[in-house]
XYZ file of C-alpha atoms in Angstrom:
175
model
C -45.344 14.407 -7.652
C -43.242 15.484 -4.498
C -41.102 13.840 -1.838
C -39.305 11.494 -4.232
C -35.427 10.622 -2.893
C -32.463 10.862 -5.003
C -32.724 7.562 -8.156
C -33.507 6.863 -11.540
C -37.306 7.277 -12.316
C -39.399 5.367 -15.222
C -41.786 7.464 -16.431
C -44.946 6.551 -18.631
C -47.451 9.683 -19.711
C -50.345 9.276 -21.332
C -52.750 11.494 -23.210
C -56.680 11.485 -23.068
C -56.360 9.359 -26.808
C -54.544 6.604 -25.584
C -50.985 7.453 -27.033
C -48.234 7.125 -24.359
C -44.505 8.168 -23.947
C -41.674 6.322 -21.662
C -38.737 8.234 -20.497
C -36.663 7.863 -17.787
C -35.364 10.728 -15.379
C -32.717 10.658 -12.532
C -33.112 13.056 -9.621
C -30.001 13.767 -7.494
C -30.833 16.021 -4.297
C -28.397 13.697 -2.249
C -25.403 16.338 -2.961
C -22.316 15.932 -4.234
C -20.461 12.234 -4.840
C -18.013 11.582 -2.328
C -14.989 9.088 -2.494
C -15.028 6.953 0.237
C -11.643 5.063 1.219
C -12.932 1.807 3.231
C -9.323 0.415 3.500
C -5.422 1.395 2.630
C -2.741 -1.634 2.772
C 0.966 -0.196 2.116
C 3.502 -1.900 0.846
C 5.232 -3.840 3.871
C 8.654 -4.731 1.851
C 9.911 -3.174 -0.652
C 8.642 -4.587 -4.434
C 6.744 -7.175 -2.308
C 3.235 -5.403 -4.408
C 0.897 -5.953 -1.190
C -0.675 -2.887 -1.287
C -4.340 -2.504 -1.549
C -6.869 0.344 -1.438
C -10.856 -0.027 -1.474
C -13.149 2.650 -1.562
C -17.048 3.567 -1.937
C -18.767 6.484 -3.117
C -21.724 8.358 -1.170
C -23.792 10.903 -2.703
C -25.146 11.259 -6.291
C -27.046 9.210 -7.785
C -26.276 4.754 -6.746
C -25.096 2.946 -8.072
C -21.415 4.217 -8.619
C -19.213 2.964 -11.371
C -15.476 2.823 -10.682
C -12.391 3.193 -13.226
C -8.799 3.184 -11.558
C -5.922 4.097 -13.618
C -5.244 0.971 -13.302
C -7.316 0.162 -15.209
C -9.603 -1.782 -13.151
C -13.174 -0.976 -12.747
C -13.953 -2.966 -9.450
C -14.096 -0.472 -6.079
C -10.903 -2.117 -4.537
C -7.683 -2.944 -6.223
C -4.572 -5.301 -5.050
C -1.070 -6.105 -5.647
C 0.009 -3.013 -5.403
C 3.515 -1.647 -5.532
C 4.242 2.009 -3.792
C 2.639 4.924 -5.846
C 0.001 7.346 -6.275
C -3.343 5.416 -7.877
C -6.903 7.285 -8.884
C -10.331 6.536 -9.164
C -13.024 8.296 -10.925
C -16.528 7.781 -9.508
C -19.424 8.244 -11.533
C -23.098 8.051 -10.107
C -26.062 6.985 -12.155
C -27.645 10.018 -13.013
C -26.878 10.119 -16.110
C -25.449 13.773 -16.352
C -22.346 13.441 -15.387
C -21.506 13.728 -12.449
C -18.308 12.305 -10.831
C -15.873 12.736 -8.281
C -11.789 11.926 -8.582
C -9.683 10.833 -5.131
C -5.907 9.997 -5.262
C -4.388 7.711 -2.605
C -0.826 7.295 -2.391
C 0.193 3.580 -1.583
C 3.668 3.527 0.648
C 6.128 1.779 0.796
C 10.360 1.299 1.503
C 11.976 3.612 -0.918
C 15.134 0.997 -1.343
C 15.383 -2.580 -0.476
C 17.009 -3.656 2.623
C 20.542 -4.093 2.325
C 23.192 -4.749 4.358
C 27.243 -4.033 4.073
C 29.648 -6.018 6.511
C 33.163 -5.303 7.626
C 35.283 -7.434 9.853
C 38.738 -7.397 12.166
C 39.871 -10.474 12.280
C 41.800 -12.053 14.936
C 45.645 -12.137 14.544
C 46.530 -15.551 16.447
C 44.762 -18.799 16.388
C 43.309 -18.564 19.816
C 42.586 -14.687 19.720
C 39.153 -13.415 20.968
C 39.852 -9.828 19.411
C 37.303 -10.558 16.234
C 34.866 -7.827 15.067
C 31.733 -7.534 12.424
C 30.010 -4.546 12.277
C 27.057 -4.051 9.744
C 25.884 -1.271 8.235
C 22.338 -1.539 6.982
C 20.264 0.179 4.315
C 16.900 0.859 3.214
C 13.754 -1.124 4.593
C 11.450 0.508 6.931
C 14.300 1.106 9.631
C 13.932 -0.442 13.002
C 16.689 -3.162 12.726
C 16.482 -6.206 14.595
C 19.635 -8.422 14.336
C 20.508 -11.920 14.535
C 24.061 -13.941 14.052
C 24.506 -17.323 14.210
C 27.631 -17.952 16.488
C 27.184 -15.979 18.931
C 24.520 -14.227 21.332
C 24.974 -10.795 20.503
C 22.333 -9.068 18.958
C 23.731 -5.914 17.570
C 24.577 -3.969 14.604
C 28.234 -4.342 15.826
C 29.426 -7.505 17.159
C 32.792 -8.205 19.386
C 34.912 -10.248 21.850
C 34.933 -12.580 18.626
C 37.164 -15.958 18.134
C 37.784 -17.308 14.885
C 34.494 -18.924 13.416
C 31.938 -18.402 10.802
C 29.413 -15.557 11.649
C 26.081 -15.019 9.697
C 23.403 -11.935 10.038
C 19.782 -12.311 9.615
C 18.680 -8.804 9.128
C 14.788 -7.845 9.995
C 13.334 -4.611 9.522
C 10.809 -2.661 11.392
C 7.934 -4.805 9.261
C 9.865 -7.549 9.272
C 11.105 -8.013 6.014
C 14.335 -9.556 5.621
């Protein structure tokens, strides 16, 4: 027998008296098994555990059997928090073969935090205020936006006596 593609085989022989043997034999001339990543999600904010990877294999012998150190034995895993996760990819051979691939999920290394300090005014009528802000961690990218006024930077001035808040986006949005 020639020209037969990579799989699993079932084999029946048979002597000239009539007694037969079954067997089964994988043939893998399909090279090496490959880890595939189909998709990477990172973590958008930090803790917020959206990150997501999915991957197939190629090569070997289909079909391929996952295991994550997760864990999980499905080709694509969610809820993810920042980190480094692993698969192991075994084909169906039968002798062993299988291929490892790391993916490192991202993410903000420290939530987003913010630190205010004022000047207030001195006299009732005063228009001498200031709040600057001083924020931390996120993905960077800042966006800011107080109530009270129209300003829309990290420092705010030219302020009379009042109640100022700070919404505080990142670069991904995450407040």
């Amino acid at each position: 027998i020639s020209g037969l593609g990579s799989g699993v085989y079932d084999v029946v022989a048979s002597d000239t008296l009539g007694c037969t043997a079954n067997f089964s034999i994988a043939l893998n001339n399909s090279g090496p098994i490959i880890a595939n990543i189909v998709s990477l999600q990172h973590e958008k904010c930090f803790g917020d555990q959206q990150g997501s990877i999915s991957v197939s294999g190629s090569g070997g012998v289909s079909p391929y059997s996952y295991k994550w150190n997760t864990g999980s034995t499905d080709s694509s895993i969610s809820s993810l928090k920042a980190g480094r996760y692993t698969i192991e990819i075994n084909d169906a051979s039968g002798s062993g073969c299988k291929t490892y691939q790391s993916v490192l999920v991202l993410g903000p290394k420290e939530p987003l935090t913010v630190r205010l300090e004022s000047l207030t005014n001195s006299c009732y009528n005063d228009s001498i205020g200031v709040v600057e802000s001083f924020p931390r961690g996120g993905f960077g990218g800042y966006q800011y936006s107080w109530t009270g006024t129209t300003q829309t930077s990290r420092k705010i001035d030219s302020l009379k006596n009042g109640l100022y808040r700070l919404q505080l986006t990142d670069g991904n949005g995450c407040m």
